[in-house]
Tab-separated table of C-alpha atoms in Angstrom:
chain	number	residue	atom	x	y	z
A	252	UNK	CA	113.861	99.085	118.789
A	253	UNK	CA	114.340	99.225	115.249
A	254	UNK	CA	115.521	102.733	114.817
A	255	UNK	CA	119.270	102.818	113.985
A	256	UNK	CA	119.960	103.694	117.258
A	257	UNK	CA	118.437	106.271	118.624
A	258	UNK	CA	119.946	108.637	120.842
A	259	UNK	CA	123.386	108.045	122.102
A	260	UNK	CA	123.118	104.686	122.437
A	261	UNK	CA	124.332	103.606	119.285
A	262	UNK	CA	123.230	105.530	116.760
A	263	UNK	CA	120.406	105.359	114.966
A	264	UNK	CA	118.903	101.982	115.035
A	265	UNK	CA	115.054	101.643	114.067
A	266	UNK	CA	114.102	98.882	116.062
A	267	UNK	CA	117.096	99.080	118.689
A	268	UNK	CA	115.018	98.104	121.322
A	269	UNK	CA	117.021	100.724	124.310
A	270	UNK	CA	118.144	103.635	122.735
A	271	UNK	CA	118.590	100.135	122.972
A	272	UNK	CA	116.409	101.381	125.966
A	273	UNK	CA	117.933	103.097	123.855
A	274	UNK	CA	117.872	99.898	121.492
A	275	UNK	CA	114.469	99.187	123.268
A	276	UNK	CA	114.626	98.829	126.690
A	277	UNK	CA	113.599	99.858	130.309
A	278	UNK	CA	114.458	101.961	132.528
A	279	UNK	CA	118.320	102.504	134.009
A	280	UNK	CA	117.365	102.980	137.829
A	281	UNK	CA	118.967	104.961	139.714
A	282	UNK	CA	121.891	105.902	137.626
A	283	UNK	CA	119.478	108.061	135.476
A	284	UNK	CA	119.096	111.727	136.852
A	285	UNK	CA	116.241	112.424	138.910
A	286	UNK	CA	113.832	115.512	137.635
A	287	UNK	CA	111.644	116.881	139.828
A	288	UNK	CA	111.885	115.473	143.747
A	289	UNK	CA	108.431	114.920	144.426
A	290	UNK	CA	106.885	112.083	146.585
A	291	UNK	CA	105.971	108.908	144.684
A	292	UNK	CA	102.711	106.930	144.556
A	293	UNK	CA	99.755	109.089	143.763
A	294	UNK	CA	98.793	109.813	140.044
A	295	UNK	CA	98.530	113.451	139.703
A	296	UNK	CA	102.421	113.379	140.342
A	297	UNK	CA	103.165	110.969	137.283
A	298	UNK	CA	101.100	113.380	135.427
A	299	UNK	CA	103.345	115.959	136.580
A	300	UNK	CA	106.456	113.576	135.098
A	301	UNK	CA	104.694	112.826	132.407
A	302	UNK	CA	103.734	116.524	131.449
A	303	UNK	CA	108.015	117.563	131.299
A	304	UNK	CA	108.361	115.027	128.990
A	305	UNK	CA	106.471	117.385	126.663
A	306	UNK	CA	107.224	120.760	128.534
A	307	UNK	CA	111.221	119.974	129.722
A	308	UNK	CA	112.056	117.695	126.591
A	309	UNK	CA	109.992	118.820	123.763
A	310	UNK	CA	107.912	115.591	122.936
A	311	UNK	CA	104.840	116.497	121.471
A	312	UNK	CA	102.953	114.251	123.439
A	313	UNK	CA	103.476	111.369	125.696
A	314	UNK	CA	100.794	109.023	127.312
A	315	UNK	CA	101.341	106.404	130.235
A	316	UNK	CA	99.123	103.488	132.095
A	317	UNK	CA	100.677	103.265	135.005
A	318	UNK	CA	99.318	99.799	137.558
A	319	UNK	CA	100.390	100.241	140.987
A	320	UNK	CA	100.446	97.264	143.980
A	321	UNK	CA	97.491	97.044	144.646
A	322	UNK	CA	95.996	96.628	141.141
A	323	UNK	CA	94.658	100.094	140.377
A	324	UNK	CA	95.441	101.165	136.445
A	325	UNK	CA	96.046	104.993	136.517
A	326	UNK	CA	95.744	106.359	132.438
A	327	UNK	CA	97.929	109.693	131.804
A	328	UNK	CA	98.288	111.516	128.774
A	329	UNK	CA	100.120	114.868	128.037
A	330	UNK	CA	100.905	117.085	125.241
A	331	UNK	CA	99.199	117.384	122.087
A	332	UNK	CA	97.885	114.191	119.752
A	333	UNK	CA	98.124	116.656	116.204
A	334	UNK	CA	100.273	118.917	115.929
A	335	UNK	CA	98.805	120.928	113.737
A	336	UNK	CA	95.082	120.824	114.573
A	337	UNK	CA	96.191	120.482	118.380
A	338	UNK	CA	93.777	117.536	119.507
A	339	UNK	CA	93.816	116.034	122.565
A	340	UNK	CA	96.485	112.847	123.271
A	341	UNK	CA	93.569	109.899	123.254
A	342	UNK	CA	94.107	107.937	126.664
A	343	UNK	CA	95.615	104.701	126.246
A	344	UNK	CA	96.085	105.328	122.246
A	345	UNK	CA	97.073	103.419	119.785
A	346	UNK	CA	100.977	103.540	118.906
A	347	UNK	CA	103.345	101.496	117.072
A	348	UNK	CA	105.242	99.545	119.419
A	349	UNK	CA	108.551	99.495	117.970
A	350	UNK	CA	110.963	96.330	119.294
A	351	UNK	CA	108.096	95.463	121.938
A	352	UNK	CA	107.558	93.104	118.709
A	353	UNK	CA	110.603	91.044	120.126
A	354	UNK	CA	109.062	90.064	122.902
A	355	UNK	CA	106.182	88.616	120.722
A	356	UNK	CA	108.352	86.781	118.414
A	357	UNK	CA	110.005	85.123	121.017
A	358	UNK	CA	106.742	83.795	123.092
A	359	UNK	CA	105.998	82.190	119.622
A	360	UNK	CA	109.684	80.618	119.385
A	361	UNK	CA	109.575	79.520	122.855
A	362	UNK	CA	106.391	77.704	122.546
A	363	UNK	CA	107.605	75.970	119.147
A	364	UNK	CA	110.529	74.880	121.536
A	365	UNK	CA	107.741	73.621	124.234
A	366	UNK	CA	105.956	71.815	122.115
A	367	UNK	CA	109.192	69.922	120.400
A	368	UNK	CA	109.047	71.564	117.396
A	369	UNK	CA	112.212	73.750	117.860
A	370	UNK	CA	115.322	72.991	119.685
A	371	UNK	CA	117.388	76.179	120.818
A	372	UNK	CA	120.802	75.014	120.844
A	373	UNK	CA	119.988	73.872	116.779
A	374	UNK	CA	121.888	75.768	114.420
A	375	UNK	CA	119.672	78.119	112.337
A	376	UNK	CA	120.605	76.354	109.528
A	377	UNK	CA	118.541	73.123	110.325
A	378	UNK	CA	115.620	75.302	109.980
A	379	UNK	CA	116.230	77.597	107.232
A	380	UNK	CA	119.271	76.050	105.037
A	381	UNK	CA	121.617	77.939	103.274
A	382	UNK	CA	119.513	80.922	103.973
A	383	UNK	CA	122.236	82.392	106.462
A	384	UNK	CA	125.807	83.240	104.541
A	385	UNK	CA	127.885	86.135	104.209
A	386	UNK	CA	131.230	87.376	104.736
A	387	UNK	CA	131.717	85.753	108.129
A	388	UNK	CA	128.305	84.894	108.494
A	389	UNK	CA	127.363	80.572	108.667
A	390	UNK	CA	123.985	79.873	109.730
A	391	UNK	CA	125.104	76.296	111.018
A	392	UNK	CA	127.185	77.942	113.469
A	393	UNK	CA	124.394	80.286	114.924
A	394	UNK	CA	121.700	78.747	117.124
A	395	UNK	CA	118.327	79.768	117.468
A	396	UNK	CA	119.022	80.818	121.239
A	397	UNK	CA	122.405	83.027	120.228
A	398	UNK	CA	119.569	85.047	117.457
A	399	UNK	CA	116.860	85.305	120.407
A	400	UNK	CA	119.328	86.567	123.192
A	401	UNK	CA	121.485	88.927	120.116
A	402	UNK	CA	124.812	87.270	120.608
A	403	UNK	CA	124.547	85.429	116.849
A	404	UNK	CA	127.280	88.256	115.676
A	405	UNK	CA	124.747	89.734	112.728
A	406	UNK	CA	124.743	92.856	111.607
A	407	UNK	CA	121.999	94.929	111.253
A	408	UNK	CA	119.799	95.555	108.498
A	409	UNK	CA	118.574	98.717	109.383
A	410	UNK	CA	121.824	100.548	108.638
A	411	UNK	CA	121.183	99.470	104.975
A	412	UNK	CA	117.719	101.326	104.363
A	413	UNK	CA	118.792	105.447	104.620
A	414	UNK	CA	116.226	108.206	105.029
A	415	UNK	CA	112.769	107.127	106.659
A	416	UNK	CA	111.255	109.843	104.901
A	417	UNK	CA	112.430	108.648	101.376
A	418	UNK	CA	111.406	105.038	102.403
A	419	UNK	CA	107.783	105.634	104.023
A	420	UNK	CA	105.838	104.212	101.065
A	421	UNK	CA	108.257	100.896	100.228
A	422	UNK	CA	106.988	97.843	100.993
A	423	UNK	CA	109.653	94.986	101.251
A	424	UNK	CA	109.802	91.514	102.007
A	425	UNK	CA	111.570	90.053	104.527
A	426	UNK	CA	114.592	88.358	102.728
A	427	UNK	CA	114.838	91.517	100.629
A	428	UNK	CA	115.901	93.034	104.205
A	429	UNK	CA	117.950	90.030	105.337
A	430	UNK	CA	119.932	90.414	102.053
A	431	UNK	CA	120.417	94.133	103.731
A	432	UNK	CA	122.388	92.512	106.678
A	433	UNK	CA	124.370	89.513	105.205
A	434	UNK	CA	126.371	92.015	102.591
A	435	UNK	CA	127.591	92.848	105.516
A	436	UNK	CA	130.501	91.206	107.554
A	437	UNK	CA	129.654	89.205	110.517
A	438	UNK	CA	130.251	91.841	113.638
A	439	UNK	CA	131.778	89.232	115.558
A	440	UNK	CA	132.209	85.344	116.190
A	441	UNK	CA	128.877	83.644	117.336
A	442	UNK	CA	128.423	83.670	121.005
A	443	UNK	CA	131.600	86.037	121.523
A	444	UNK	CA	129.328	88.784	122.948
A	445	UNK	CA	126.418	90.398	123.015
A	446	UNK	CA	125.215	93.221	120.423
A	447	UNK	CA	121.665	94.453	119.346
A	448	UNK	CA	120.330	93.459	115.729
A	449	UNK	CA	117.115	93.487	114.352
A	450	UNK	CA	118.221	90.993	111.873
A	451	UNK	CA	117.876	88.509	114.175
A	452	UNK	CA	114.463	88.965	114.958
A	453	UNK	CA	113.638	88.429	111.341
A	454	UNK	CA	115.031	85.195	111.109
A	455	UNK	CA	113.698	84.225	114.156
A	456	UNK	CA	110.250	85.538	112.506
A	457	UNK	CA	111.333	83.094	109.279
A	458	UNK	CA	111.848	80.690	111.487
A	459	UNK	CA	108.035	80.415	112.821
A	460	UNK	CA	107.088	80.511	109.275
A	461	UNK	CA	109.092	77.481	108.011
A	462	UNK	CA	108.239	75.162	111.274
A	463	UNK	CA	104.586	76.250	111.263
A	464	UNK	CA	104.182	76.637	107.677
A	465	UNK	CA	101.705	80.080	108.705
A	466	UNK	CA	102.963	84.305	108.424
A	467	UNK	CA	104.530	85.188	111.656
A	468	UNK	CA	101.537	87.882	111.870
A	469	UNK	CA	99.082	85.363	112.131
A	470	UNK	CA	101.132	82.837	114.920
A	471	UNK	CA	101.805	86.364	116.746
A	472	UNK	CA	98.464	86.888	116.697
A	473	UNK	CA	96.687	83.248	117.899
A	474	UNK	CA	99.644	82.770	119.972
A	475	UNK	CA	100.190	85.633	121.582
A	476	UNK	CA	97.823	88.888	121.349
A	477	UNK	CA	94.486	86.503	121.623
A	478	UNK	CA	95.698	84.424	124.056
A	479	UNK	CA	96.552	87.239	126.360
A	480	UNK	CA	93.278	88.815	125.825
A	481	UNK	CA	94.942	91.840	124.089
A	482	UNK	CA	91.564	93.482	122.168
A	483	UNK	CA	93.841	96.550	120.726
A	484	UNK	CA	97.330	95.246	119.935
A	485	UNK	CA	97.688	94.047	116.613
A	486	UNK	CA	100.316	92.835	113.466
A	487	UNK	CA	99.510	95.402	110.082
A	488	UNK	CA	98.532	93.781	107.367
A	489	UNK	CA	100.729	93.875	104.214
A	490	UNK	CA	100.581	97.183	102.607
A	491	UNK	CA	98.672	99.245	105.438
A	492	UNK	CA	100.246	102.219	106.549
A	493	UNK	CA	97.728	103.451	108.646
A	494	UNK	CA	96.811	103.092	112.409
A	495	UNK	CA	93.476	101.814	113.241
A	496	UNK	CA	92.224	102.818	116.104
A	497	UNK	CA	92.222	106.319	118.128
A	498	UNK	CA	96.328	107.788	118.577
A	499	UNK	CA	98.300	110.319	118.679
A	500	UNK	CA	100.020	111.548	115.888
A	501	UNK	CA	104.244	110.117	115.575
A	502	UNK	CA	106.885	112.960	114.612
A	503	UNK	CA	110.235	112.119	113.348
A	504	UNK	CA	113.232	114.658	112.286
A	505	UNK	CA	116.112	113.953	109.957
A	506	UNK	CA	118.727	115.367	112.653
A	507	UNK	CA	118.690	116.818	116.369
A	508	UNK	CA	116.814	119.733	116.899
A	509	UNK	CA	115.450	119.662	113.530
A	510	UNK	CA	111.796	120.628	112.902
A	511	UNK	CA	109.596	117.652	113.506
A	512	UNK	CA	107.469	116.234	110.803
A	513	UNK	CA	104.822	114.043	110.820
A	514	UNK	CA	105.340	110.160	110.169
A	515	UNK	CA	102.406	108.647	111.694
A	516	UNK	CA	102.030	106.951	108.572
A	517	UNK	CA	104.207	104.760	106.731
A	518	UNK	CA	104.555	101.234	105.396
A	519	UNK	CA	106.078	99.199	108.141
A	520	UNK	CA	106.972	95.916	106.290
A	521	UNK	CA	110.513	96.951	107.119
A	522	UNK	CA	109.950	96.428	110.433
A	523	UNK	CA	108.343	93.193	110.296
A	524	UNK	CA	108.863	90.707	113.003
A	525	UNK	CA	111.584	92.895	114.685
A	526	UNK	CA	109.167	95.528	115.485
A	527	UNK	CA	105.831	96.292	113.168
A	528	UNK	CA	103.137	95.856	115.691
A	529	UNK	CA	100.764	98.335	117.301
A	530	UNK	CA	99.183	98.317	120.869
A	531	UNK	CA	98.673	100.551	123.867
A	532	UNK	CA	100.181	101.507	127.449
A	533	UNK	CA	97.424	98.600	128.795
A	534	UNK	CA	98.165	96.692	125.854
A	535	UNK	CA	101.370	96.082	126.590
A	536	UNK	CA	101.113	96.347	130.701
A	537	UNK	CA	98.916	93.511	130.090
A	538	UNK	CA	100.892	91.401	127.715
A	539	UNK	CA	103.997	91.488	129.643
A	540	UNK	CA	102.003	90.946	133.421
A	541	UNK	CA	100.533	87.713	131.119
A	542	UNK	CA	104.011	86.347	130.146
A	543	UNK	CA	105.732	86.843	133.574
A	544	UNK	CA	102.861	84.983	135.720
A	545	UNK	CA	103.450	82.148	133.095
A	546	UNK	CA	100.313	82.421	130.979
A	547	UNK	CA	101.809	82.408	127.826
A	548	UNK	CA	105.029	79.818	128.634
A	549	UNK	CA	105.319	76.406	130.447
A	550	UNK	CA	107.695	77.316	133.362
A	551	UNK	CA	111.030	75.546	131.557
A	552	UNK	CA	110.452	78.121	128.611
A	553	UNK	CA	110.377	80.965	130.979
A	554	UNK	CA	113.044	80.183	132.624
A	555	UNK	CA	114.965	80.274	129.604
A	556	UNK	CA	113.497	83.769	128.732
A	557	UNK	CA	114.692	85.004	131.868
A	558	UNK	CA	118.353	83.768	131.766
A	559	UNK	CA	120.180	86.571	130.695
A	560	UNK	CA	123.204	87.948	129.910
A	561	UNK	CA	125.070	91.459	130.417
A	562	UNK	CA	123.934	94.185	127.793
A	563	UNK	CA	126.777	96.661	127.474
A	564	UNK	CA	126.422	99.727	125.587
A	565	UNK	CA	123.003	100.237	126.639
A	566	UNK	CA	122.645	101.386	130.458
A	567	UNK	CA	123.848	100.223	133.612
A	568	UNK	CA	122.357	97.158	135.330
A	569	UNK	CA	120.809	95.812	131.519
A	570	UNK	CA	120.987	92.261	130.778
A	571	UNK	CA	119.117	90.516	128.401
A	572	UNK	CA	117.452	87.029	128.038
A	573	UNK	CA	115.721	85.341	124.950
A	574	UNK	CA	113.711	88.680	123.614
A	575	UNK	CA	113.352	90.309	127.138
A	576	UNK	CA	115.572	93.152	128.945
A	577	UNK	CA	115.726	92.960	133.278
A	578	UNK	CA	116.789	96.122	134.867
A	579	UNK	CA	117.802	97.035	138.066
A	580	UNK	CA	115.003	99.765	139.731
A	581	UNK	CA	116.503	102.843	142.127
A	582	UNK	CA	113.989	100.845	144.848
A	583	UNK	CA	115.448	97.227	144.326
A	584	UNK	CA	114.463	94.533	142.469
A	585	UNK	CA	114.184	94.161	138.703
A	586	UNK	CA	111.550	95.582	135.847
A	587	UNK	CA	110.730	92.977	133.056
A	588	UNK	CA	110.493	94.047	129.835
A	589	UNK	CA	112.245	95.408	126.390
A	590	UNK	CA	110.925	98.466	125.107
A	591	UNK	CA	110.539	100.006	121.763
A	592	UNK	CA	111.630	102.737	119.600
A	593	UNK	CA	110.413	103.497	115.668
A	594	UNK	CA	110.279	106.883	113.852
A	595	UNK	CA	107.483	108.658	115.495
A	596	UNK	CA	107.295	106.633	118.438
A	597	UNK	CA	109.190	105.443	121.287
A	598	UNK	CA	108.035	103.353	124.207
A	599	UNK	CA	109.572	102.330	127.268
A	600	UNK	CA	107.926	99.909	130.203
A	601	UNK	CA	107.879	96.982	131.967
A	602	UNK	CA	106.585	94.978	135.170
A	603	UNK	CA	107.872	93.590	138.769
A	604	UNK	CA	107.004	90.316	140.303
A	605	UNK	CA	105.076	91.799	142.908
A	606	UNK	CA	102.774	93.181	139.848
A	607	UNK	CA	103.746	96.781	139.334
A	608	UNK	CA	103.865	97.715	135.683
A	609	UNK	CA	104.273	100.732	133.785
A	610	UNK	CA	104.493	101.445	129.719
A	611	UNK	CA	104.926	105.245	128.962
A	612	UNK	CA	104.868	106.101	125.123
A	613	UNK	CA	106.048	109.776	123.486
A	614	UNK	CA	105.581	110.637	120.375
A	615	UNK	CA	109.083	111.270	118.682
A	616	UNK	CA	111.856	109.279	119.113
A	617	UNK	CA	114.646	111.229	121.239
A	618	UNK	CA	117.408	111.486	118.449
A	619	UNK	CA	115.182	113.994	116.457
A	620	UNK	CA	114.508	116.682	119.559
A	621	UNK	CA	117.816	119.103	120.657
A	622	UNK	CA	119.043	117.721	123.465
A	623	UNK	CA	118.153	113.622	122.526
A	624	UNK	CA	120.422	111.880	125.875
A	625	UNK	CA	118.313	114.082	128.419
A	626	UNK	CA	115.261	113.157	126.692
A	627	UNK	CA	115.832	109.700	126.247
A	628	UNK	CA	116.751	109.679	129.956
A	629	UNK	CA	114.279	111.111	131.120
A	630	UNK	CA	111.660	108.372	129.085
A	631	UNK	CA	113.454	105.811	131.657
A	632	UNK	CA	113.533	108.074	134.530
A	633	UNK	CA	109.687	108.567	134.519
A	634	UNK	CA	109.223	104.542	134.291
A	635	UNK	CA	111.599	103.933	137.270
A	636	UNK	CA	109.642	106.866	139.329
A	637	UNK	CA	106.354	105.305	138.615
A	638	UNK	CA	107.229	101.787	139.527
A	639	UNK	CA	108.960	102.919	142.191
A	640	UNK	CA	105.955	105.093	143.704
């Protein structure tokens, strides 16, 4: 998720990946209040869902692809895609993805670890030494598995950077952001317990680099988006602020309840291999269908995605494997995914083995409307109601 933590789930974390679902995540089942009690299964009632996101909650716009049981990709948008010139949402629109990015980096570790290249039980340090110290913090006591599954004890980088507004137009590198985290103390012993940072994600991002001797962007992208056939998900290049293709505008706010301003575009360097890439509600349906019917991971690795551990402080049911959230859904069984939330845009999603998926986007992220716990909420409410349909 990479903003600092979004809603009330921690407060304000870019990247968080939930708000953690709140840092980034999925859904939280049947624990999450229901809104309207109409019958599941038939599009023009997720459009209803969809549409209080924006009416009920005060998104400016939210879009959704939505793939039931038997195959069938329903495309539902809401709102308004400019606030100003009030344009249409465009279906299935570009937005940036947030901590979804996880999820990518991870594929690209995992396959490093297929292919012998990377062991996951290996301290960091054998792959990037004396690059991890701080108060606290030794790299040859944190393993490349305890920095995928966020139990490495690392604090979080994000906290370091201040207003999004005042930092739109910086470009940084990504040690200039890990020096962010490691003047910080360590937040706890490795492998004491689990606890969100997006500074792990871009050492796990350095980590590609130094064993493949290529940018993350570029493994991500041969790895990963080509391989699953995704033709509009892609890593910005350095300096672009822009998005490419057809989306709806992001809105951000300083505070709760504040007026919303635009920040569709900024320099996301900051983000980098915790969060900077861009796709769409099929995008990412498709991505995360891909990885759990084992296109993009010999069976061993995704095994090892998939053994998780409790995430507390995020919503009930979450656990949390090597880059990947599980959730319980109010109908049984578990949603696969993580989730992402960035200033101007949070997304929430995943998929079930029996291939339901669902990845609904809005516009803002729920800490800037007025009442940002309903709203984020209601985000995971309307992915558990679709699934569930």
């Amino acid at each position: 998720m990479i903003a600092q933590h979004i809603g009330r789930f921690r407060g304000n974390a870019l990247l968080r990946a939930t708000t953690v679902a709140v840092l980034t995540g999925l859904l939280a089942g049947s624990a999450l209040p229901a809104r309207a009690d109409a019958p599941h299964g038939d599009p023009s009632t997720d459009r209803r869902r969809l549409a209080e996101l924006v009416s009920g909650d005060g998104f400016p716009a939210a879009l959704a692809a939505v793939r039931g049981r038997q195959g069938r990709t329903s495309d539902l948008t809401a709102g308004v895609g400019d606030l100003r010139r009030r344009t249409e949402v465009p279906v299935d629109g570009m937005v940036r993805a947030g901590s979804n990015t996880k999820t990518f980096t991870a594929v690209v570790v995992l396959q490093l670890v297929g292919e012998g290249r990377v062991r996951l039980d290996a301290p960091i340090e054998d792959y990037l030494p004396g690059v991890v110290r701080g108060d606290g913090i030794d790299g040859r006591g944190i393993t490349v598995r305890q920095l995928l599954q966020h139990t490495s004890g690392l604090p979080d980088y994000v906290s370091g950077l201040g207003d999004f507004f005042a930092i739109r137009d910086t470009h940084y590198e990504t040690r200039e952001l890990l020096g962010h985290a490691l003047a910080q103390k360590a937040r706890f012993a490795p492998g004491a317990r689990w606890e969100y940072s997006n500074t792990n994600y871009l050492l796990a991002g350095l980590l590609v680099e130094e064993v493949t001797g290529r940018p993350v962007a570029e493994q991500i992208t041969r790895r990963v988006i080509d391989r699953a056939g995704l033709r509009r998900t892609y890593f910005p290049a350095p300096g672009e602020r822009g998005i490419r293709g057809a989306h709806p505008g992001g809105y951000h706010a300083a505070t709760s309840g504040a007026p919303l301003r635009d920040l569709t575009d900024f320099d996301p360097s900051w983000a980098g291999a915790a969060g900077q890439l861009i796709s769409t509600p099929r995008d990412l349906n498709r991505f995360f269908t891909a990885l759990m019917d084992g296109k993009l991971l010999g069976a061993r690795q995704l095994r090892q995605m998939r053994t998780t551990v409790p995430a507390p402080g995020t919503w009930p049911g979450a656990r949390y494997g090597l880059g990947l959230f599980s959730t319980p859904l109010s109908c049984g069984g578990l949603v696969w995914g993580h989730g992402g939330d960035i200033p101007g845009y949070e997304t929430r999603g995943g998929v079930t083995g029996d291939g339901r998926a669902v990845t609904v986007a809005a516009t803002s992220l729920p800490a800037a409307l007025p009442a940002p716990e309903a709203a984020a909420a209601h985000v995971l409410d309307f992915v558990d109601r679709a699934l569930c349909g």
